[in-house]
Coordinates of C-alpha atoms in Angstrom, one line a residue:
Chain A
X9 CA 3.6 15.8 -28.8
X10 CA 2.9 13.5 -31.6
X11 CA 6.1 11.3 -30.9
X12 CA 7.5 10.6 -27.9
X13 CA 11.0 9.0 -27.1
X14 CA 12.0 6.3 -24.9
X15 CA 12.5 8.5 -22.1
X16 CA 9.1 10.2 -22.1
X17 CA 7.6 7.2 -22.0
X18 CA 9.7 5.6 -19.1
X19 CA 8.9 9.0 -16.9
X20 CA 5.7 7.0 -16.8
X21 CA 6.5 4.5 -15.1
X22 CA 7.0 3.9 -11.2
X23 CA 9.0 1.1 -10.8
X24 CA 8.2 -1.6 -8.2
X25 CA 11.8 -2.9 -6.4
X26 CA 11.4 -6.5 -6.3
X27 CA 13.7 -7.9 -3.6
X28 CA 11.8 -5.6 -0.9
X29 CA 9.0 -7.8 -1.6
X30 CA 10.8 -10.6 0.2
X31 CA 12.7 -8.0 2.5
X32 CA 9.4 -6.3 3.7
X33 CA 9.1 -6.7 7.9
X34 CA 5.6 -7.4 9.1
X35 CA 3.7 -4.4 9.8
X36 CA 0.7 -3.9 11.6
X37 CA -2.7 -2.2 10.3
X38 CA -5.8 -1.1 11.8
X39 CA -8.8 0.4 9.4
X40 CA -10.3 2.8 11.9
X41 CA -13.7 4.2 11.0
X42 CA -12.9 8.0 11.2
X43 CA -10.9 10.2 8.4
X44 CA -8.1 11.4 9.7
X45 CA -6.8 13.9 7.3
X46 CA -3.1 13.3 7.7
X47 CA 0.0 11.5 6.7
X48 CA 2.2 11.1 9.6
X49 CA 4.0 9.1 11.9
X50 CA 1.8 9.1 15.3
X51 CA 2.5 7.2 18.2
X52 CA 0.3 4.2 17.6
X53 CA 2.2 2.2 20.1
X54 CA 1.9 4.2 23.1
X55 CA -1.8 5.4 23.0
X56 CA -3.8 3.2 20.8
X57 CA -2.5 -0.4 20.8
X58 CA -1.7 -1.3 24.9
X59 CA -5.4 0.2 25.4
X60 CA -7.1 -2.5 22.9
X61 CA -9.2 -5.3 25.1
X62 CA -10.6 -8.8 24.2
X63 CA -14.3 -8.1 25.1
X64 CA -17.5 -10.3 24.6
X65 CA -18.3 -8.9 21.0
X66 CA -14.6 -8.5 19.8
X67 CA -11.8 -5.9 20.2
X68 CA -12.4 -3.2 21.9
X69 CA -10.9 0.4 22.0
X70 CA -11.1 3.8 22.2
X71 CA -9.9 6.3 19.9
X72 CA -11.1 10.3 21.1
X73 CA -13.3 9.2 23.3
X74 CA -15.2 7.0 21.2
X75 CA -15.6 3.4 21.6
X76 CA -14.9 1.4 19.0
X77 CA -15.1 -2.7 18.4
X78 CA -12.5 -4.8 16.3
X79 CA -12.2 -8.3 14.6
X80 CA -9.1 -9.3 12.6
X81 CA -9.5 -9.8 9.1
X82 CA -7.3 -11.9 6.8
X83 CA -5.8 -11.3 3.7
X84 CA -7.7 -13.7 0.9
X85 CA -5.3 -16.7 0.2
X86 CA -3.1 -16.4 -2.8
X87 CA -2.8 -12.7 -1.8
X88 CA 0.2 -10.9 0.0
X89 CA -0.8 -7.7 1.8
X90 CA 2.2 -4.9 1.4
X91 CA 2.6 -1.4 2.6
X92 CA 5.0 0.7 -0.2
X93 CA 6.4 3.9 -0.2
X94 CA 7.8 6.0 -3.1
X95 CA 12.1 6.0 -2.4
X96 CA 13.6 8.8 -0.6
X97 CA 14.0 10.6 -4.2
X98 CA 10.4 11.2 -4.2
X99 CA 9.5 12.1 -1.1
X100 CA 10.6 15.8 -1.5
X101 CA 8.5 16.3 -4.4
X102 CA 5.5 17.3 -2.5
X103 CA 5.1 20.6 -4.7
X104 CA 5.2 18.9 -7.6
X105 CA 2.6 16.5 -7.0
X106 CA 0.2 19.5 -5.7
X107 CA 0.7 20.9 -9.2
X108 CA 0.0 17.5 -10.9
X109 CA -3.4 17.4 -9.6
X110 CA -6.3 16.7 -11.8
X111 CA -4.0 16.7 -14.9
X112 CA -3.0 14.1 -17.2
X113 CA -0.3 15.6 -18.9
X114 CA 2.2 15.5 -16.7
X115 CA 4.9 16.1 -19.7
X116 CA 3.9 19.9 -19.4
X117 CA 4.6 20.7 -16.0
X118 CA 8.2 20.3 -15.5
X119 CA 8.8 22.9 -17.6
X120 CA 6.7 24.9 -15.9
X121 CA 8.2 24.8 -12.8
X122 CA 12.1 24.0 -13.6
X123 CA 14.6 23.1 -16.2
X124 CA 13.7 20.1 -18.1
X125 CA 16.7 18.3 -17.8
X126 CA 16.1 18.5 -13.9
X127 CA 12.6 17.6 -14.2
X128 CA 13.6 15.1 -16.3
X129 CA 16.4 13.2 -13.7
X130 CA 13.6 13.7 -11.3
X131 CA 10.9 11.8 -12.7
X132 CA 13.0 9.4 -14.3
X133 CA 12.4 5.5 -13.0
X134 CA 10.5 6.6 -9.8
X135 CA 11.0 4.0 -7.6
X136 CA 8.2 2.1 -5.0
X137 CA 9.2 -0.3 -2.6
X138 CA 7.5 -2.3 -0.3
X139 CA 7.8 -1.3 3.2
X140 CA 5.6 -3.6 5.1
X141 CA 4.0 -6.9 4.7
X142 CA 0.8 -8.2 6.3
X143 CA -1.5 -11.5 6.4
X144 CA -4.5 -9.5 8.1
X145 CA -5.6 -6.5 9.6
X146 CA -7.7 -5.1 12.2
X147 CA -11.3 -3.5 10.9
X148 CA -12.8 -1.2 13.4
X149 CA -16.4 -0.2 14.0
X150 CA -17.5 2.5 16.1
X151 CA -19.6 1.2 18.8
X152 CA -20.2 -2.4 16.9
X153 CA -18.1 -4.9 15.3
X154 CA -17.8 -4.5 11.7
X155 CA -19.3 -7.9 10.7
X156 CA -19.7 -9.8 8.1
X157 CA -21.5 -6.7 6.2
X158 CA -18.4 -4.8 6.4
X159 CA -17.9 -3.4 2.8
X160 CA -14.7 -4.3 3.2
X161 CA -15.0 -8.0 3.5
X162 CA -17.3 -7.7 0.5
X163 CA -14.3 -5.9 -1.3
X164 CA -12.0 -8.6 -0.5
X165 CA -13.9 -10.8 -2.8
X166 CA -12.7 -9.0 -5.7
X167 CA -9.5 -11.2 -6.5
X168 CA -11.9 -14.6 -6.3
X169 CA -14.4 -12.8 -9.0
X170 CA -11.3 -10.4 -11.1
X171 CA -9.7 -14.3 -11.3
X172 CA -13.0 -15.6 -13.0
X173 CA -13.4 -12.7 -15.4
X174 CA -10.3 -12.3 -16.5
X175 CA -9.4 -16.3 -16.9
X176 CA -8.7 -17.1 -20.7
X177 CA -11.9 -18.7 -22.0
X178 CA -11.6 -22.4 -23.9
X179 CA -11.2 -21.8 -27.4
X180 CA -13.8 -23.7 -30.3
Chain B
X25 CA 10.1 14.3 11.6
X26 CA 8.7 12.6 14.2
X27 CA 8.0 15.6 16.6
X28 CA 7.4 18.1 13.8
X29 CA 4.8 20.3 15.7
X30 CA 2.7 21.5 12.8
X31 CA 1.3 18.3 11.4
X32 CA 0.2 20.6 8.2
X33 CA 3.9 20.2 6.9
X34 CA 3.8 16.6 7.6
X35 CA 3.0 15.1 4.1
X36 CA 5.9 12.9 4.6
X37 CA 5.8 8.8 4.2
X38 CA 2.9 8.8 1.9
X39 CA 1.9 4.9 2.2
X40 CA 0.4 2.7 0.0
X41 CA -1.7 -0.4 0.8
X42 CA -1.7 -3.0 -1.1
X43 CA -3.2 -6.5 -1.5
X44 CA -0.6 -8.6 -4.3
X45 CA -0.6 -11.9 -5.9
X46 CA 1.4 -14.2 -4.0
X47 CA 3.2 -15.2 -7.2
X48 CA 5.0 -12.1 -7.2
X49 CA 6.5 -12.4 -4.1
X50 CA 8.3 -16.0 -5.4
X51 CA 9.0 -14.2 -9.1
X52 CA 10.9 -11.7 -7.0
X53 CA 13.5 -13.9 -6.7
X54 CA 14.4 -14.3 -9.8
X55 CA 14.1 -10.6 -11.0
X56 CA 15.9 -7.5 -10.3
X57 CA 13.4 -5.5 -12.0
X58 CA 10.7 -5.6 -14.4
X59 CA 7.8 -5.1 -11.8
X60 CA 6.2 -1.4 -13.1
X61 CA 3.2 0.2 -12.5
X62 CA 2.3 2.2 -15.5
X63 CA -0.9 4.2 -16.6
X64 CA -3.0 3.1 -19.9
X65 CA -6.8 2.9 -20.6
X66 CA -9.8 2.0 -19.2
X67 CA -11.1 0.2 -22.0
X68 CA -14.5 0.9 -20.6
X69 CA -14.1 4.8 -20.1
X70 CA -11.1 5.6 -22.5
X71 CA -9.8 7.2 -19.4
X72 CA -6.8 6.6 -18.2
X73 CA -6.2 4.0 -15.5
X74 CA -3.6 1.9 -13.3
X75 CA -2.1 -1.1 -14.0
X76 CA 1.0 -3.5 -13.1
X77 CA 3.6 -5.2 -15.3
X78 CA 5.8 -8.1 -14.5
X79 CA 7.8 -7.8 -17.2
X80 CA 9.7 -11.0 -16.2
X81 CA 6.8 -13.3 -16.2
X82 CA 5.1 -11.5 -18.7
X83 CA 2.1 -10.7 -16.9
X84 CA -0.7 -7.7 -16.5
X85 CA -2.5 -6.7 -13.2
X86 CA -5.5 -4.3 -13.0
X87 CA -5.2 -2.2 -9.8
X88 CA -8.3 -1.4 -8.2
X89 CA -8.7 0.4 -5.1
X90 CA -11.4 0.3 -2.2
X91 CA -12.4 3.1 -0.7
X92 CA -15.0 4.3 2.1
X93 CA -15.9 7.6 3.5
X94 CA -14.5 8.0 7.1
X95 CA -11.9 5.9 7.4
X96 CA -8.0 5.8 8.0
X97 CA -5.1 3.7 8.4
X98 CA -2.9 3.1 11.5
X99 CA 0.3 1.9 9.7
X100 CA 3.2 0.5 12.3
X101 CA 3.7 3.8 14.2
X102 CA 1.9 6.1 11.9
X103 CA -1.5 7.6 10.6
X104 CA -2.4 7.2 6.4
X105 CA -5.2 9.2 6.0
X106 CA -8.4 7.8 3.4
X107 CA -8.3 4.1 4.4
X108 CA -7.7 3.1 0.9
X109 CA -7.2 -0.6 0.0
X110 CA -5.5 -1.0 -3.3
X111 CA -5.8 -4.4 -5.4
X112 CA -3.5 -5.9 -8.2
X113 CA -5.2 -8.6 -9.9
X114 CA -4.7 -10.5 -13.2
X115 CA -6.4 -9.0 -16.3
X116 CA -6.8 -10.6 -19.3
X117 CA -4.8 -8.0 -21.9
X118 CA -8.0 -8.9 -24.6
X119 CA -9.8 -6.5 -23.4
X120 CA -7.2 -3.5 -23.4
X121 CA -6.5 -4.8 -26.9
X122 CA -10.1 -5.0 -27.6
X123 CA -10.5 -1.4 -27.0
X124 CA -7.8 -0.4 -29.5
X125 CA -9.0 -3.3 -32.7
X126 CA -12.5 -1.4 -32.0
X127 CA -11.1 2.0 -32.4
X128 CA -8.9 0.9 -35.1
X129 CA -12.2 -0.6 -37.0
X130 CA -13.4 2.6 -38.5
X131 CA -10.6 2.5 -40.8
X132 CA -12.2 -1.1 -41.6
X133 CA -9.0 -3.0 -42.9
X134 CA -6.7 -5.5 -41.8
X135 CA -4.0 -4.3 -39.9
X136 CA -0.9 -5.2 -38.2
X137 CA -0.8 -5.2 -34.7
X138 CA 1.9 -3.1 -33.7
X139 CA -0.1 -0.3 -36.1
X140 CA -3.4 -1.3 -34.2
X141 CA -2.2 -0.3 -30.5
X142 CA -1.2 2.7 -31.2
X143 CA -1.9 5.7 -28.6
X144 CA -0.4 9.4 -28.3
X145 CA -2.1 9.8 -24.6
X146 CA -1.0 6.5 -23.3
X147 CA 2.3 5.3 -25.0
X148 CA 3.4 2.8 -22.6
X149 CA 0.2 0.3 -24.6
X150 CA 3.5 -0.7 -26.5
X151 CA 4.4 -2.8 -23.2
X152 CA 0.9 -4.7 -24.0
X153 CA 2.8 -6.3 -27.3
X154 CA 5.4 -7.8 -25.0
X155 CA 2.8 -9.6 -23.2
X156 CA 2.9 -13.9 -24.7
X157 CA 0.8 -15.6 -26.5
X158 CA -0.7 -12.2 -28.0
X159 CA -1.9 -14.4 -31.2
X160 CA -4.0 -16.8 -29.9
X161 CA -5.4 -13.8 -27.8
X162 CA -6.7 -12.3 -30.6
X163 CA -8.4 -15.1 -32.2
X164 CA -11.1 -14.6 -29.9
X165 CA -12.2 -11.1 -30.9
X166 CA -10.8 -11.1 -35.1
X167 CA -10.0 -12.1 -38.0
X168 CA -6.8 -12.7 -39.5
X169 CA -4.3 -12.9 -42.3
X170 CA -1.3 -14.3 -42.4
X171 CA 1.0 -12.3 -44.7
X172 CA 4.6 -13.8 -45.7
X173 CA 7.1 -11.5 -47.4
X174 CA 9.3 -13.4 -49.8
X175 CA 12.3 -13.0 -51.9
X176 CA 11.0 -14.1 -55.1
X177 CA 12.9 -11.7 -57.2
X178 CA 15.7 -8.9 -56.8
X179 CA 14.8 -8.0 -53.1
X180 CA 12.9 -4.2 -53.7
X181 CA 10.3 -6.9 -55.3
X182 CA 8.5 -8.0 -52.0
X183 CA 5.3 -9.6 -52.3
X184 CA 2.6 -10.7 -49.6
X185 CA 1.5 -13.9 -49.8
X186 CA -1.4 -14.4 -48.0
X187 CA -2.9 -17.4 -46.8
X188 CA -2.0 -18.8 -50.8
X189 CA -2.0 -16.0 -53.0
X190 CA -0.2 -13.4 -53.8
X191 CA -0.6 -10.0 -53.8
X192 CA 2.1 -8.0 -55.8
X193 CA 3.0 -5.2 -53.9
X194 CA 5.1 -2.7 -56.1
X195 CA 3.2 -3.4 -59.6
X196 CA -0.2 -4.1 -60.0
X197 CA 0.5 -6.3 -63.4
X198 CA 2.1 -9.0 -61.9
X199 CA -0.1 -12.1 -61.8
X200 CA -1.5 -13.7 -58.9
X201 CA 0.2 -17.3 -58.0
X202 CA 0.1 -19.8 -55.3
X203 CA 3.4 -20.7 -53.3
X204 CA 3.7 -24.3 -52.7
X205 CA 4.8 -24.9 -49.1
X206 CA 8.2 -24.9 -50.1
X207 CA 8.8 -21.4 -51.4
X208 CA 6.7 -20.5 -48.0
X209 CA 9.8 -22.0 -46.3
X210 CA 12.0 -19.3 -47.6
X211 CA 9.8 -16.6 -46.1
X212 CA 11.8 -13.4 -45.0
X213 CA 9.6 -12.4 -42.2
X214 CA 6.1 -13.4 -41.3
X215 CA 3.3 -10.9 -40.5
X216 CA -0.1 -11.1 -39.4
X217 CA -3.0 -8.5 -40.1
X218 CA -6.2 -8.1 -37.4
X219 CA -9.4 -6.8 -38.4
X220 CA -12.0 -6.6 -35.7
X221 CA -15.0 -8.9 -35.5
X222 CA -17.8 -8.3 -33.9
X223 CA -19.4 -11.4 -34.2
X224 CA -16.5 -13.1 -32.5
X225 CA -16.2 -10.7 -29.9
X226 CA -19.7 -11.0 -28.6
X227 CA -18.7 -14.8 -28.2
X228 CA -16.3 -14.7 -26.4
X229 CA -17.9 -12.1 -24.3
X230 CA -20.3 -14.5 -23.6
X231 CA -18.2 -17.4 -22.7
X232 CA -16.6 -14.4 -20.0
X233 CA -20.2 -14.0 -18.7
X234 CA -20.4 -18.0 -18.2
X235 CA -17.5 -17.9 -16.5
X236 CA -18.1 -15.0 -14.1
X237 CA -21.6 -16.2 -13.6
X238 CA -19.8 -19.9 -12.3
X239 CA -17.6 -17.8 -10.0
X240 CA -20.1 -16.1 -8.5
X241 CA -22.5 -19.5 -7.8
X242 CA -19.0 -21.2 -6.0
X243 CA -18.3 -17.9 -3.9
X244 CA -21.8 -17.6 -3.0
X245 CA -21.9 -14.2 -3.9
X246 CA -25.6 -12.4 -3.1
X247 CA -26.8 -11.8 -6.4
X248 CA -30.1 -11.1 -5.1
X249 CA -29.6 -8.4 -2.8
X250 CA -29.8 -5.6 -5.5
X251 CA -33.0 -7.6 -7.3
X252 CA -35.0 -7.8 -3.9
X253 CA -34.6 -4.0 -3.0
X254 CA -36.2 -3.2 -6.0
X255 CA -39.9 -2.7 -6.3
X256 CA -39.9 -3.9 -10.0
X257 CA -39.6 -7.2 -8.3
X258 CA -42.2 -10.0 -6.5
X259 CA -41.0 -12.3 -4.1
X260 CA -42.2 -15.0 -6.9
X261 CA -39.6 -13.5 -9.1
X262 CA -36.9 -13.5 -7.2
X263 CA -37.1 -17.3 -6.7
X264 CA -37.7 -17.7 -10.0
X265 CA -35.4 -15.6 -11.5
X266 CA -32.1 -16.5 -9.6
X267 CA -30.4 -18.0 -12.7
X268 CA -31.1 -14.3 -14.4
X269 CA -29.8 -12.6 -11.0
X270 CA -26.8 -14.2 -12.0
X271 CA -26.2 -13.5 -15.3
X272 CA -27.3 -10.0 -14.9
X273 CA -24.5 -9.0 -12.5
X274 CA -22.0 -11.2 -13.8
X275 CA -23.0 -9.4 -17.2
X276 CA -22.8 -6.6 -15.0
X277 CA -18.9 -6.9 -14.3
X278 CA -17.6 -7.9 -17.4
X279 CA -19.3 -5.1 -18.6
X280 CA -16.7 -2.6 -17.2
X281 CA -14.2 -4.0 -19.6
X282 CA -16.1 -3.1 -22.4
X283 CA -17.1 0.0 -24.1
X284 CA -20.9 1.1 -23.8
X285 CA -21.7 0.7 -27.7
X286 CA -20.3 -3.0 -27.2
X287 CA -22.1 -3.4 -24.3
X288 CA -25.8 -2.5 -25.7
X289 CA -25.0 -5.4 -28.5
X290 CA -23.8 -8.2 -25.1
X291 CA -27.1 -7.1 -23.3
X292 CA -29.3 -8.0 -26.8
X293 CA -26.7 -11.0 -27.4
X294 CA -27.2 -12.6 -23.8
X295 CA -31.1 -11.7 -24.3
X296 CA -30.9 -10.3 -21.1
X297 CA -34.3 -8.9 -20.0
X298 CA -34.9 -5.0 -20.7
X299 CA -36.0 -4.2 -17.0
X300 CA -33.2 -5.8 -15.3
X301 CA -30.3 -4.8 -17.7
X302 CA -31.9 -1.4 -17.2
X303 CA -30.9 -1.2 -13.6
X304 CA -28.4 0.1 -11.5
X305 CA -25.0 -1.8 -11.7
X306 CA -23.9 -4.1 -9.4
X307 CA -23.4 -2.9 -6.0
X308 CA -20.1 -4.5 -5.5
X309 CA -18.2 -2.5 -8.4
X310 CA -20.4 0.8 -7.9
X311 CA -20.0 1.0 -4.4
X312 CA -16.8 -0.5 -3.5
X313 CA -14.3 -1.0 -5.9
X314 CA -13.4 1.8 -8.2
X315 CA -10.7 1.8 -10.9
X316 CA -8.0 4.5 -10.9
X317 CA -8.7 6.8 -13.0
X318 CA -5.5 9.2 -12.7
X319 CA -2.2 8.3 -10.4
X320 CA -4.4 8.5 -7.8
X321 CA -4.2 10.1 -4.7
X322 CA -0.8 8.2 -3.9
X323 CA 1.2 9.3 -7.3
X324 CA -0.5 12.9 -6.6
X325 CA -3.1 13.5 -7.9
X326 CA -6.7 13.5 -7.0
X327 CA -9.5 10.5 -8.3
X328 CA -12.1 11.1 -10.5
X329 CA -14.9 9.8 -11.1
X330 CA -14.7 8.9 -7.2
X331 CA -18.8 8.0 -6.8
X332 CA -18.9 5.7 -3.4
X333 CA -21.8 5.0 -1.4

């Protein structure tokens, strides 16, 4: 493994498609305050979304019975807030990813599992494209609106503090 | 898919979210590709992380990704389990070059740069020497030589002038002897050699510390919340000691770009006090923000190192 080609070093790579970042259609998020341990398409629209109410404290809605409040939040200016998804191509590789997990040396497990020259076309230039694009979300608390302590407002200071740290410093 | 009964078999439509730099949206138009994301090192952890390329603009972005227990997405019409915000910011490419001039400094000689980032588990790093102004970069963390190879005689006889001299490369006896500009001119190719300085380094470390500690003061970021829950502290102290809240945590996040060795010499370098630089991290990268430190979930694998409150 001491030197790798051109190729080996591309299967690293997940390229981003750049025109769906102007293509992507508004989406809309809620961060909801319970794990829900799948990844599916669930009728948002019908259960969840007509039932949400402007009350004294914020949003309010219920989600299994629980109550829980809402506030919007916004995206921090300068920032663009995009929902991706790996393209079609990658989407059936489900059992591969399983096997990929806690490993770094992905160059070892194609073989394992098919040819290499198939494993090879398939993790060639994976492809992510933007799916969605948003300018805020909806946070969720259960029983009480998020707040300004919401770790997730503090997170969204990051890009203010990553620009300081990482802005070039004045020379001598 | 849709109605698929068995929601176990529904892995479909992994999603990603994403907060991006509004600069990439406008570069878009211009490019047909060149946006990647690719894995290379943590320069703090040697572990591997993510990052983003604009190939087009030249650019690097650091992805980091917020996480808290108990929570999901609602995406459009569908569920995204985990609740996981990722981030691309701007990352200055010094400190991923840093961590390869450091490793490269046991061999203790100057060295080109294309030999210094060299790495066998992350090879995309060679994307880091397309980034600009690479040069001027590395002013700020070592020293340098300028090497010229000329054509003075019949062309195996290359020599390496630097800064000056010569050194004769193929025969030892050949004396040394200064160029004037002119035979400079007719330089073949140019090369210059790195060799890491510590002294240099720390500097500039501590301009980066200045700079996050300014950031910090105009985002009114509580500094003090972490200082007043600890019983090492008085009240008098904390009023006293705001300026060293500051630089501790802003010391704090500039040292998770840095490996720990270099980070024991920033701590004695800033003077920061022994209790305080003794103390937890700063809440905000401990408890909120953690680097990928695989794919991630999202490319397939699991994290690690995942420690959120």
């Amino acid at each position: 493994m001491e030197s790798r080609d051109e190729e080996d070093v591309e299967k690293r790579r997940v390229h981003l498609r750049p025109d769906t970042l102007r293509s992507a259609t508004p989406a809309t998020l809620h961060l909801l305050p319970c794990g829900i341990p799948v990844n599916r398409p669930a009728p948002v629209g019908n259960f969840f979304t007509p039932a949400i109410r402007q009350g004294p404290e914020g949003l309010e809605v219920s989600f299994r019975g629980r109550s829980l409040r809402g506030e919007e939040v916004e995206v921090p200016p300068g920032l663009v807030g995009y929902v991706m998804e790996m393209e079609e191509k990658e989407e059936v590789l489900v059992g591969k990813q399983d096997f990929q997990q806690g490993s770094d040396n992905d160059e070892h497990e194609p073989e394992l599992l098919e040819p290499p020259e198939a494993a090879l076309e398939r993790d060639f230039d994976r492809v992510i494209r933007a799916s969605g694009s948003f300018s805020h979300f909806t946070v969720w608390g259960l029983e009480t609106v998020p707040g300004p302590d919401a770790k997730v407002r503090a997170a969204l200071t990051w890009p203010s503090l990553a620009a300081a740290i990482h802005a070039q410093v004045p020379g001598d | 898919m849709a109605d698929r009964a068995d929601y176990r078999e529904g892995t479909d439509a992994q999603q990603l979210v994403i907060l991006l730099p509004e600069c990439l949206k406008d570069a878009s138009k211009k490019m047909k590709t060149g946006l990647m994301f690719v894995k290379l090192v943590n320069p703090c952890s040697g572990e591997g992380a993510l990052y983003l390329f604009n190939m087009c603009l030249q650019q690097l972005f650091e992805i980091k990704i917020f996480k808290e227990k108990h929570h999901s997405w609602f995406i459009n019409q569908s569920v995204q389990s985990g609740g996981l915000l990722y981030f691309a910011t701007p990352m200055d490419p010094l400190f991923l070059l840093l961590h390869y001039f450091i490793k490269a400094d046991k061999e203790g000689k100057f060295q080109p740069l294309d030999q210094v980032v060299v790495d066998d588990m992350f090879p995309n790093c060679v994307l880091l020497l397309k980034l600009p102004e690479l040069e001027k970069l590395l002013q700020h963390v070592t020293e340098e030589k300028g090497v010229y190879y000329i054509h003075t005689w019949p062309d195996l006889l290359l020599h390496f002038v630097s800064e000056g001299f010569v050194v004769p490369r193929f025969y030892q006896s050949s004396p040394l002897k200064t160029f004037p500009d002119a035979e400079l001119g007719r330089k073949i190719d140019k090369k210059k050699y790195y060799k890491y300085s510590k002294e240099k380094t720390l500097k500039w470390l501590g301009k980066k510390v200045n700079q996050t500690m300014a950031a910090l003061k105009t985002n009114n970021i509580n500094v003090g919340a972490r200082v007043q829950s600890n019983a090492f502290f008085s009240s008098h102290q904390i009023s006293s000691d705001k300026e060293e809240n500051y630089i501790c945590y802003a010391h704090g996040l500039v040292s998770d770009y840095i490996p720990k060795e270099l980070n024991d010499d920033l701590s004695k370098y800033l003077k920061l006090p022994e209790p305080l630089a003794s103390l937890p991290k700063p809440p905000s990268k401990d408890a909120l923000l953690c680097q990928l430190c695989s794919w991630g979930s999202f490319f397939g694998c699991e994290f690690l190192n995942l420690s959120l409150s």
